[in-house]
mmCIF file of C-alpha atoms and ligand atoms in Angstrom:
data_model
loop_
_atom_site.group_PDB
_atom_site.id
_atom_site.type_symbol
_atom_site.label_atom_id
_atom_site.label_comp_id
_atom_site.label_asym_id
_atom_site.label_seq_id
_atom_site.Cartn_x
_atom_site.Cartn_y
_atom_site.Cartn_z
ATOM 1 C CA MET A 1 19.222 -20.573 -17.188
ATOM 2 C CA SER A 2 20.852 -18.074 -19.509
ATOM 3 C CA ALA A 3 20.285 -14.443 -18.693
ATOM 4 C CA SER A 4 18.996 -13.781 -22.189
ATOM 5 C CA ALA A 5 15.961 -15.990 -21.694
ATOM 6 C CA SER A 6 14.709 -14.373 -18.480
ATOM 7 C CA LYS A 7 10.981 -14.687 -17.978
ATOM 8 C CA ILE A 8 9.493 -11.396 -16.841
ATOM 9 C CA ALA A 9 5.871 -11.049 -15.771
ATOM 10 C CA ILE A 10 4.237 -7.635 -15.382
ATOM 11 C CA VAL A 11 1.459 -7.493 -12.793
ATOM 12 C CA ILE A 12 -1.129 -4.756 -13.299
ATOM 13 C CA PRO A 13 -4.222 -4.201 -11.116
ATOM 14 C CA VAL A 14 -7.082 -2.797 -13.189
ATOM 15 C CA PHE A 15 -10.242 -1.123 -11.935
ATOM 16 C CA ASN A 16 -12.504 0.700 -14.409
ATOM 17 C CA GLU A 17 -9.652 1.499 -16.789
ATOM 18 C CA GLU A 18 -11.348 0.973 -20.184
ATOM 19 C CA ALA A 19 -10.149 4.417 -21.279
ATOM 20 C CA VAL A 20 -6.444 3.611 -20.859
ATOM 21 C CA LEU A 21 -6.324 -0.109 -21.667
ATOM 22 C CA PRO A 22 -5.886 0.223 -25.470
ATOM 23 C CA GLU A 23 -2.879 2.511 -24.988
ATOM 24 C CA LEU A 24 -1.510 0.270 -22.222
ATOM 25 C CA PHE A 25 -1.687 -2.779 -24.506
ATOM 26 C CA ALA A 26 0.009 -0.889 -27.330
ATOM 27 C CA ARG A 27 2.821 0.433 -25.113
ATOM 28 C CA LEU A 28 3.421 -3.013 -23.576
ATOM 29 C CA THR A 29 3.415 -4.714 -26.976
ATOM 30 C CA ALA A 30 5.974 -2.159 -28.182
ATOM 31 C CA LEU A 31 8.092 -2.821 -25.080
ATOM 32 C CA PHE A 32 7.954 -6.590 -25.668
ATOM 33 C CA ALA A 33 9.017 -6.119 -29.282
ATOM 34 C CA ALA A 34 11.887 -3.828 -28.310
ATOM 35 C CA GLN A 35 13.206 -6.279 -25.702
ATOM 36 C CA PRO A 36 13.347 -9.659 -27.440
ATOM 37 C CA GLY A 37 15.940 -10.894 -24.925
ATOM 38 C CA CYS A 38 13.207 -11.614 -22.382
ATOM 39 C CA THR A 39 10.122 -13.798 -22.411
ATOM 40 C CA TRP A 40 7.374 -11.357 -21.448
ATOM 41 C CA SER A 41 3.938 -11.777 -20.006
ATOM 42 C CA ALA A 42 1.418 -9.338 -18.561
ATOM 43 C CA VAL A 43 -0.924 -10.424 -15.778
ATOM 44 C CA LEU A 44 -3.857 -8.015 -15.695
ATOM 45 C CA VAL A 45 -5.931 -8.354 -12.538
ATOM 46 C CA ASP A 46 -9.457 -7.084 -13.043
ATOM 47 C CA ASP A 47 -10.492 -5.845 -9.618
ATOM 48 C CA GLY A 48 -14.250 -6.040 -10.143
ATOM 49 C CA SER A 49 -14.418 -3.314 -12.790
ATOM 50 C CA ARG A 50 -17.886 -2.045 -13.600
ATOM 51 C CA ASP A 51 -16.944 -0.926 -17.110
ATOM 52 C CA ARG A 52 -15.676 -2.917 -20.110
ATOM 53 C CA SER A 53 -12.140 -3.444 -18.710
ATOM 54 C CA ALA A 54 -12.469 -7.230 -18.269
ATOM 55 C CA GLU A 55 -13.920 -7.566 -21.753
ATOM 56 C CA LEU A 56 -11.049 -5.566 -23.284
ATOM 57 C CA ILE A 57 -8.447 -7.662 -21.446
ATOM 58 C CA ARG A 58 -10.190 -10.859 -22.562
ATOM 59 C CA ALA A 59 -10.070 -9.709 -26.176
ATOM 60 C CA GLN A 60 -6.392 -8.787 -25.876
ATOM 61 C CA ALA A 61 -5.591 -12.167 -24.266
ATOM 62 C CA ALA A 62 -7.397 -13.942 -27.098
ATOM 63 C CA GLN A 63 -5.232 -12.287 -29.753
ATOM 64 C CA ASP A 64 -1.940 -12.276 -27.825
ATOM 65 C CA PRO A 65 -1.277 -15.119 -25.342
ATOM 66 C CA ARG A 66 1.344 -13.017 -23.538
ATOM 67 C CA PHE A 67 -1.555 -11.112 -21.990
ATOM 68 C CA ARG A 68 -3.438 -12.874 -19.219
ATOM 69 C CA LEU A 69 -6.498 -12.057 -17.195
ATOM 70 C CA VAL A 70 -7.125 -12.756 -13.509
ATOM 71 C CA GLU A 71 -10.679 -11.722 -12.761
ATOM 72 C CA LEU A 72 -11.677 -11.112 -9.138
ATOM 73 C CA SER A 73 -15.241 -11.706 -7.981
ATOM 74 C CA ARG A 74 -15.713 -8.099 -6.876
ATOM 75 C CA ASN A 75 -13.689 -4.969 -6.086
ATOM 76 C CA PHE A 76 -11.206 -5.912 -3.368
ATOM 77 C CA GLY A 77 -8.944 -2.867 -3.634
ATOM 78 C CA PHE A 78 -5.565 -2.193 -5.167
ATOM 79 C CA GLN A 79 -3.410 -4.013 -2.570
ATOM 80 C CA SER A 80 -5.489 -7.195 -2.773
ATOM 81 C CA ALA A 81 -5.582 -7.106 -6.578
ATOM 82 C CA LEU A 82 -1.809 -6.707 -6.611
ATOM 83 C CA SER A 83 -1.391 -9.705 -4.290
ATOM 84 C CA ALA A 84 -3.690 -11.774 -6.515
ATOM 85 C CA GLY A 85 -1.518 -10.982 -9.520
ATOM 86 C CA LEU A 86 1.779 -11.592 -7.712
ATOM 87 C CA ALA A 87 0.555 -15.023 -6.638
ATOM 88 C CA ARG A 88 -0.207 -15.908 -10.279
ATOM 89 C CA THR A 89 3.013 -15.213 -12.133
ATOM 90 C CA GLY A 90 3.876 -18.854 -12.827
ATOM 91 C CA ASP A 91 7.589 -19.519 -13.127
ATOM 92 C CA ALA A 92 8.639 -15.937 -13.863
ATOM 93 C CA ASP A 93 12.236 -15.095 -12.944
ATOM 94 C CA ALA A 94 11.258 -11.544 -12.087
ATOM 95 C CA VAL A 95 8.012 -9.681 -11.680
ATOM 96 C CA VAL A 96 7.318 -6.026 -12.444
ATOM 97 C CA THR A 97 4.519 -4.268 -10.523
ATOM 98 C CA MET A 98 2.858 -1.247 -12.100
ATOM 99 C CA ASP A 99 -0.397 0.753 -12.341
ATOM 100 C CA ALA A 100 -2.657 0.449 -15.358
ATOM 101 C CA ASP A 101 -3.092 4.188 -15.858
ATOM 102 C CA LEU A 102 0.388 4.710 -17.385
ATOM 103 C CA GLN A 103 1.454 7.053 -14.598
ATOM 104 C CA ASP A 104 4.211 4.461 -14.400
ATOM 105 C CA PRO A 105 5.697 4.515 -17.921
ATOM 106 C CA PRO A 106 6.443 0.958 -19.166
ATOM 107 C CA GLU A 107 9.438 2.330 -21.075
ATOM 108 C CA VAL A 108 11.428 2.379 -17.786
ATOM 109 C CA ILE A 109 11.043 -1.381 -17.310
ATOM 110 C CA PRO A 110 14.205 -2.323 -19.291
ATOM 111 C CA GLU A 111 16.190 -0.281 -16.742
ATOM 112 C CA PHE A 112 14.681 -2.391 -13.930
ATOM 113 C CA VAL A 113 15.694 -5.535 -15.763
ATOM 114 C CA ALA A 114 19.221 -4.188 -16.223
ATOM 115 C CA ALA A 115 19.511 -3.362 -12.504
ATOM 116 C CA TRP A 116 18.174 -6.813 -11.633
ATOM 117 C CA ARG A 117 20.693 -8.478 -13.961
ATOM 118 C CA ASN A 118 23.373 -6.437 -12.224
ATOM 119 C CA GLY A 119 22.541 -8.224 -8.988
ATOM 120 C CA ALA A 120 19.654 -6.366 -7.342
ATOM 121 C CA ASP A 121 16.884 -8.588 -5.949
ATOM 122 C CA ILE A 122 14.444 -5.685 -5.691
ATOM 123 C CA VAL A 123 14.270 -2.631 -7.930
ATOM 124 C CA ARG A 124 12.205 0.388 -6.920
ATOM 125 C CA ALA A 125 11.287 3.148 -9.305
ATOM 126 C CA SER A 126 12.046 6.434 -7.632
ATOM 127 C CA ARG A 127 10.160 9.548 -8.729
ATOM 128 C CA ARG A 128 12.230 12.486 -9.863
ATOM 129 C CA SER A 129 8.939 14.372 -10.129
ATOM 130 C CA ARG A 130 5.345 13.859 -9.112
ATOM 131 C CA SER A 131 2.212 14.883 -10.903
ATOM 132 C CA GLU A 132 -0.190 14.940 -7.939
ATOM 133 C CA THR A 133 -1.180 18.287 -6.525
ATOM 134 C CA GLY A 134 -3.462 19.695 -3.831
ATOM 135 C CA LEU A 135 -4.979 17.506 -1.129
ATOM 136 C CA ARG A 136 -3.637 14.226 -2.524
ATOM 137 C CA ARG A 137 -0.131 15.602 -2.689
ATOM 138 C CA ALA A 138 -0.360 17.032 0.858
ATOM 139 C CA GLY A 139 -1.703 13.672 2.066
ATOM 140 C CA PHE A 140 1.172 11.761 0.441
ATOM 141 C CA ASP A 141 3.727 14.146 1.965
ATOM 142 C CA LEU A 142 2.169 13.955 5.456
ATOM 143 C CA PHE A 143 2.009 10.175 5.268
ATOM 144 C CA HIS A 144 5.632 9.809 4.221
ATOM 145 C CA SER A 145 6.943 12.135 6.897
ATOM 146 C CA LEU A 146 4.870 10.409 9.622
ATOM 147 C CA TYR A 147 5.680 6.931 8.354
ATOM 148 C CA GLY A 148 9.394 7.671 8.199
ATOM 149 C CA LYS A 149 9.379 8.764 11.839
ATOM 150 C CA LEU A 150 7.185 5.956 13.169
ATOM 151 C CA THR A 151 8.507 2.741 11.743
ATOM 152 C CA ASP A 152 11.704 0.761 11.846
ATOM 153 C CA TYR A 153 11.433 -0.101 8.134
ATOM 154 C CA PRO A 154 11.231 3.270 6.403
ATOM 155 C CA ILE A 155 10.213 3.406 2.792
ATOM 156 C CA GLU A 156 11.889 5.787 0.418
ATOM 157 C CA PRO A 157 9.406 8.726 0.145
ATOM 158 C CA ASN A 158 9.686 8.884 -3.609
ATOM 159 C CA THR A 159 8.948 5.236 -4.278
ATOM 160 C CA GLY A 160 5.587 3.551 -4.682
ATOM 161 C CA THR A 161 4.414 0.292 -6.156
ATOM 162 C CA PHE A 162 6.262 0.596 -9.444
ATOM 163 C CA GLY A 163 9.285 -1.686 -9.449
ATOM 164 C CA LEU A 164 10.600 -5.195 -9.867
ATOM 165 C CA LEU A 165 10.900 -8.221 -7.573
ATOM 166 C CA GLY A 166 13.323 -11.037 -8.348
ATOM 167 C CA ARG A 167 12.193 -14.621 -7.823
ATOM 168 C CA ALA A 168 13.412 -14.920 -4.208
ATOM 169 C CA ALA A 169 11.897 -11.591 -3.166
ATOM 170 C CA LEU A 170 8.626 -12.510 -4.871
ATOM 171 C CA GLU A 171 8.463 -15.814 -3.016
ATOM 172 C CA ALA A 172 9.186 -14.020 0.253
ATOM 173 C CA PHE A 173 6.380 -11.550 -0.446
ATOM 174 C CA ASN A 174 3.902 -14.246 -1.497
ATOM 175 C CA GLY A 175 4.779 -16.194 1.644
ATOM 176 C CA LEU A 176 3.760 -13.376 3.991
ATOM 177 C CA PRO A 177 0.629 -14.446 5.837
ATOM 178 C CA GLU A 178 -1.082 -11.157 6.556
ATOM 179 C CA ARG A 179 -4.299 -9.882 5.000
ATOM 180 C CA HIS A 180 -3.846 -6.166 5.584
ATOM 181 C CA ARG A 181 -1.137 -5.548 3.052
ATOM 182 C CA PHE A 182 0.788 -2.427 2.391
ATOM 183 C CA PHE A 183 3.071 -3.310 -0.492
ATOM 184 C CA PRO A 184 5.842 -0.669 -0.166
ATOM 185 C CA GLY A 185 6.143 -1.336 3.588
ATOM 186 C CA LEU A 186 6.299 -5.107 3.169
ATOM 187 C CA ARG A 187 8.795 -4.758 0.329
ATOM 188 C CA ALA A 188 11.035 -2.785 2.706
ATOM 189 C CA TRP A 189 10.466 -5.345 5.473
ATOM 190 C CA ILE A 190 11.477 -8.451 3.490
ATOM 191 C CA GLY A 191 14.965 -7.045 2.960
ATOM 192 C CA PHE A 192 17.114 -8.139 -0.035
ATOM 193 C CA LYS A 193 19.504 -6.101 -2.105
ATOM 194 C CA THR A 194 17.572 -3.105 -3.414
ATOM 195 C CA ALA A 195 18.346 -0.721 -6.257
ATOM 196 C CA ASP A 196 16.535 2.485 -7.221
ATOM 197 C CA VAL A 197 15.869 3.620 -10.768
ATOM 198 C CA PRO A 198 14.841 7.288 -11.187
ATOM 199 C CA TYR A 199 11.878 8.163 -13.431
ATOM 200 C CA ASP A 200 9.363 10.938 -14.084
ATOM 201 C CA ARG A 201 5.882 10.123 -12.842
ATOM 202 C CA LYS A 202 3.385 10.997 -15.541
ATOM 203 C CA GLN A 203 -0.175 12.212 -15.496
ATOM 204 C CA ARG A 204 -2.802 9.542 -15.880
ATOM 205 C CA ALA A 205 -3.108 8.716 -19.623
ATOM 206 C CA ALA A 206 -6.922 8.879 -19.480
ATOM 207 C CA GLY A 207 -9.841 8.496 -17.088
ATOM 208 C CA GLN A 208 -10.085 9.473 -13.435
ATOM 209 C CA PRO A 209 -8.113 8.229 -10.407
ATOM 210 C CA GLN A 210 -9.834 5.057 -9.235
ATOM 211 C CA GLN A 211 -8.588 5.039 -5.673
ATOM 212 C CA SER A 212 -10.784 7.177 -3.508
ATOM 213 C CA PHE A 213 -9.128 9.466 -0.989
ATOM 214 C CA ARG A 214 -10.798 7.391 1.743
ATOM 215 C CA ARG A 215 -9.160 4.258 0.450
ATOM 216 C CA LEU A 216 -5.749 5.926 0.351
ATOM 217 C CA VAL A 217 -6.265 7.011 3.975
ATOM 218 C CA ARG A 218 -7.112 3.420 4.878
ATOM 219 C CA TYR A 219 -3.914 2.120 3.240
ATOM 220 C CA ALA A 220 -1.951 4.809 5.081
ATOM 221 C CA MET A 221 -3.476 3.636 8.389
ATOM 222 C CA ASP A 222 -2.686 0.012 7.503
ATOM 223 C CA GLY A 223 0.877 1.058 6.807
ATOM 224 C CA LEU A 224 1.225 2.898 10.110
ATOM 225 C CA PHE A 225 -0.505 0.415 12.378
ATOM 226 C CA SER A 226 1.056 -2.692 10.896
ATOM 227 C CA PHE A 227 4.585 -1.345 11.048
ATOM 228 C CA SER A 228 4.596 0.615 14.285
ATOM 229 C CA TYR A 229 3.790 0.204 17.975
ATOM 230 C CA LEU A 230 4.403 3.882 18.568
ATOM 231 C CA PRO A 231 0.681 4.812 18.881
ATOM 232 C CA LEU A 232 0.398 2.315 21.756
ATOM 233 C CA ARG A 233 3.613 3.523 23.331
ATOM 234 C CA LEU A 234 2.490 7.154 23.119
ATOM 235 C CA LEU A 235 -0.694 6.179 24.950
ATOM 236 C CA SER A 236 1.295 4.608 27.758
ATOM 237 C CA TYR A 237 3.417 7.756 28.070
ATOM 238 C CA CYS A 238 0.298 9.896 28.030
ATOM 239 C CA GLY A 239 -1.283 7.700 30.742
ATOM 240 C CA LEU A 240 1.837 7.946 32.881
ATOM 241 C CA PHE A 241 1.927 11.708 32.509
ATOM 242 C CA VAL A 242 -1.765 12.197 33.342
ATOM 243 C CA ALA A 243 -1.587 9.804 36.304
ATOM 244 C CA GLY A 244 1.527 11.597 37.608
ATOM 245 C CA ALA A 245 -0.106 15.004 37.256
ATOM 246 C CA GLY A 246 -3.262 13.689 38.982
ATOM 247 C CA PHE A 247 -1.248 12.340 41.879
ATOM 248 C CA ALA A 248 0.630 15.626 42.310
ATOM 249 C CA ALA A 249 -2.633 17.589 42.237
ATOM 250 C CA GLY A 250 -4.110 15.233 44.850
ATOM 251 C CA VAL A 251 -1.179 15.794 47.205
ATOM 252 C CA PHE A 252 -1.363 19.555 46.633
ATOM 253 C CA PHE A 253 -5.076 19.775 47.531
ATOM 254 C CA ALA A 254 -4.782 17.394 50.506
ATOM 255 C CA VAL A 255 -1.983 19.512 51.979
ATOM 256 C CA ARG A 256 -4.055 22.679 51.550
ATOM 257 C CA ARG A 257 -6.985 21.019 53.369
ATOM 258 C CA ILE A 258 -4.814 19.768 56.222
ATOM 259 C CA LEU A 259 -3.208 23.166 56.695
ATOM 260 C CA GLY A 260 -6.637 24.798 56.562
ATOM 261 C CA ILE A 261 -5.744 27.077 53.649
ATOM 262 C CA GLU A 262 -8.800 25.983 51.692
ATOM 263 C CA THR A 263 -11.823 24.224 53.176
ATOM 264 C CA ALA A 264 -14.821 25.214 51.073
ATOM 265 C CA ALA A 265 -15.806 23.007 48.113
ATOM 266 C CA THR A 266 -14.862 25.067 45.068
ATOM 267 C CA GLY A 267 -13.407 24.251 41.686
ATOM 268 C CA PHE A 268 -16.441 23.210 39.656
ATOM 269 C CA THR A 269 -14.885 24.470 36.412
ATOM 270 C CA THR A 270 -11.621 22.638 37.115
ATOM 271 C CA LEU A 271 -13.560 19.448 37.708
ATOM 272 C CA VAL A 272 -15.556 19.648 34.510
ATOM 273 C CA THR A 273 -12.448 20.463 32.503
ATOM 274 C CA LEU A 274 -10.556 17.535 34.019
ATOM 275 C CA ILE A 275 -13.378 15.070 33.446
ATOM 276 C CA LEU A 276 -13.750 16.120 29.809
ATOM 277 C CA PHE A 277 -10.005 16.044 29.218
ATOM 278 C CA LEU A 278 -9.547 12.608 30.770
ATOM 279 C CA GLY A 279 -12.646 11.280 29.028
ATOM 280 C CA GLY A 280 -11.163 12.452 25.731
ATOM 281 C CA VAL A 281 -7.793 10.851 26.436
ATOM 282 C CA GLN A 282 -9.509 7.570 27.295
ATOM 283 C CA LEU A 283 -11.614 7.596 24.140
ATOM 284 C CA ILE A 284 -8.542 8.236 22.005
ATOM 285 C CA GLY A 285 -6.911 5.328 23.819
ATOM 286 C CA ILE A 286 -9.827 3.033 23.095
ATOM 287 C CA GLY A 287 -9.779 4.154 19.463
ATOM 288 C CA VAL A 288 -6.085 3.317 19.077
ATOM 289 C CA LEU A 289 -6.600 -0.061 20.762
ATOM 290 C CA GLY A 290 -9.523 -0.612 18.407
ATOM 291 C CA GLU A 291 -7.328 -0.006 15.361
ATOM 292 C CA TYR A 292 -5.035 -2.803 16.468
ATOM 293 C CA LEU A 293 -7.869 -5.037 17.655
ATOM 294 C CA GLY A 294 -9.804 -4.712 14.396
ATOM 295 C CA ARG A 295 -6.709 -5.698 12.460
ATOM 296 C CA ILE A 296 -6.099 -8.661 14.759
ATOM 297 C CA TYR A 297 -9.736 -9.710 14.263
ATOM 298 C CA ASP A 298 -9.374 -9.526 10.487
ATOM 299 C CA GLU A 299 -6.225 -11.634 10.572
ATOM 300 C CA VAL A 300 -7.769 -14.207 12.917
ATOM 301 C CA LYS A 301 -10.852 -14.666 10.718
ATOM 302 C CA HIS A 302 -8.540 -15.996 8.022
ATOM 303 C CA ARG A 303 -10.753 -14.880 5.189
ATOM 304 C CA PRO A 304 -8.933 -14.817 1.876
ATOM 305 C CA GLN A 305 -7.666 -11.444 0.718
ATOM 306 C CA TYR A 306 -9.512 -11.793 -2.578
ATOM 307 C CA ILE A 307 -11.587 -14.312 -4.522
ATOM 308 C CA VAL A 308 -10.703 -15.199 -8.092
ATOM 309 C CA LYS A 309 -13.706 -15.645 -10.373
ATOM 310 C CA GLN A 310 -11.837 -16.740 -13.462
ATOM 311 C CA THR A 311 -8.374 -16.779 -14.982
ATOM 312 C CA LEU A 312 -7.529 -16.671 -18.647
ATOM 313 C CA GLY A 313 -4.180 -17.736 -20.087
ATOM 314 C CA ARG A 314 -1.461 -20.064 -18.834
ATOM 315 C CA ASP A 315 -0.202 -19.561 -15.301
HETATM 316 N N1 LIG B 401 -7.053 0.020 -8.784
HETATM 317 C C1 LIG B 401 -7.502 -1.255 -8.420
HETATM 318 N N2 LIG B 401 -8.518 -1.365 -7.519
HETATM 319 C C2 LIG B 401 -9.128 -0.273 -6.958
HETATM 320 C C3 LIG B 401 -8.638 1.013 -7.296
HETATM 321 C C4 LIG B 401 -7.599 1.118 -8.208
HETATM 322 O O1 LIG B 401 -6.982 -2.250 -8.899
HETATM 323 O O2 LIG B 401 -10.054 -0.458 -6.167
HETATM 324 C C5 LIG B 401 -5.952 0.148 -9.764
HETATM 325 C C6 LIG B 401 -6.165 1.171 -10.857
HETATM 326 O O3 LIG B 401 -6.857 0.619 -11.953
HETATM 327 C C7 LIG B 401 -4.756 1.542 -11.219
HETATM 328 C C8 LIG B 401 -4.015 1.436 -9.894
HETATM 329 O O4 LIG B 401 -4.837 0.605 -9.059
HETATM 330 O O5 LIG B 401 -4.171 0.618 -12.122
HETATM 331 C C9 LIG B 401 -3.789 2.786 -9.248
HETATM 332 O O6 LIG B 401 -5.022 3.458 -9.113
HETATM 333 P P1 LIG B 401 -5.183 5.016 -9.323
HETATM 334 O O7 LIG B 401 -4.444 5.446 -10.514
HETATM 335 O O8 LIG B 401 -6.637 5.298 -9.247
HETATM 336 O O9 LIG B 401 -4.500 5.534 -7.997
HETATM 337 P P2 LIG B 401 -3.457 6.691 -7.768
HETATM 338 O O10 LIG B 401 -2.603 6.794 -8.994
HETATM 339 O O11 LIG B 401 -4.280 7.889 -7.529
HETATM 340 O O12 LIG B 401 -2.696 6.215 -6.580
HETATM 341 MG MG1 LIG B 402 -2.898 6.580 -10.893
#
């Protein structure tokens, strides 16, 4: 295969993005025209949109066969929609992953392709600047600092989904069996030679963010719990500490009784405090176990990550 004929597929999850789709199509079409050295396609995954997104993609696919539609049966969430698209990129030599809202500017994609042609198997776009502010921004920062400390496969704090996977990396990703997927974490886990391309993260071109804060928190939890045993380990340490302290207190009070220093039954407040404290520690412990157990249950059920209603365009 000559390098000039590389097939590049761009995977884009779409949820209620009718306001940005026309601009997205125009920017991608311009990119395709400016980069004739590649055979381009765009796989738009409609993640159960409740607006006219699917209709707009269908119309675009009808007039330009480089655009394809993968329509899911309902809203499965960004990570699942992304997986659905990545599994449907046909014989692409490399796959670009990006958001529909143009926060990830398509104009950077040629730099990914250049880095990939220079030998990188994975290219990550790395933000020189971020446009989020307030609670979202604070949440992202907290997550990245926690995640970096907890796991053995740290992700670069300034990278997200935007990037490129070469054929081998894509196959490795598609071959992963788990249902709870956290793309940046898994991309770090699969290894391969990785290059970073700096870019400026833009404001959303139109519309509102479609990922609720709750959903982002859930992805953050998935990231933490599926890449770290530290919560469990901390519990064990905590248990050891509390048990040790309890034993020492027991010895202390027994000695006082034996020596006759204290014989009356006192210490009601101490007792209540201890019971509440230990009860709390145990409930936290059960909660942490539950986080792992729930994820194990989901994996064991073997339900698919998403259901495809319809696809449009060649695979
Ligand atoms: N998205 C999706 N399913 C959802 C929510 C969002 O496919 O349930 C898509 C959305 O259309 C966009 C991308 O995921 O292309 C990122 O979403 P958004 O811009 O709302 O998230 P943020 O930029 O705040 O992370
Ligand atoms: Mg966005």
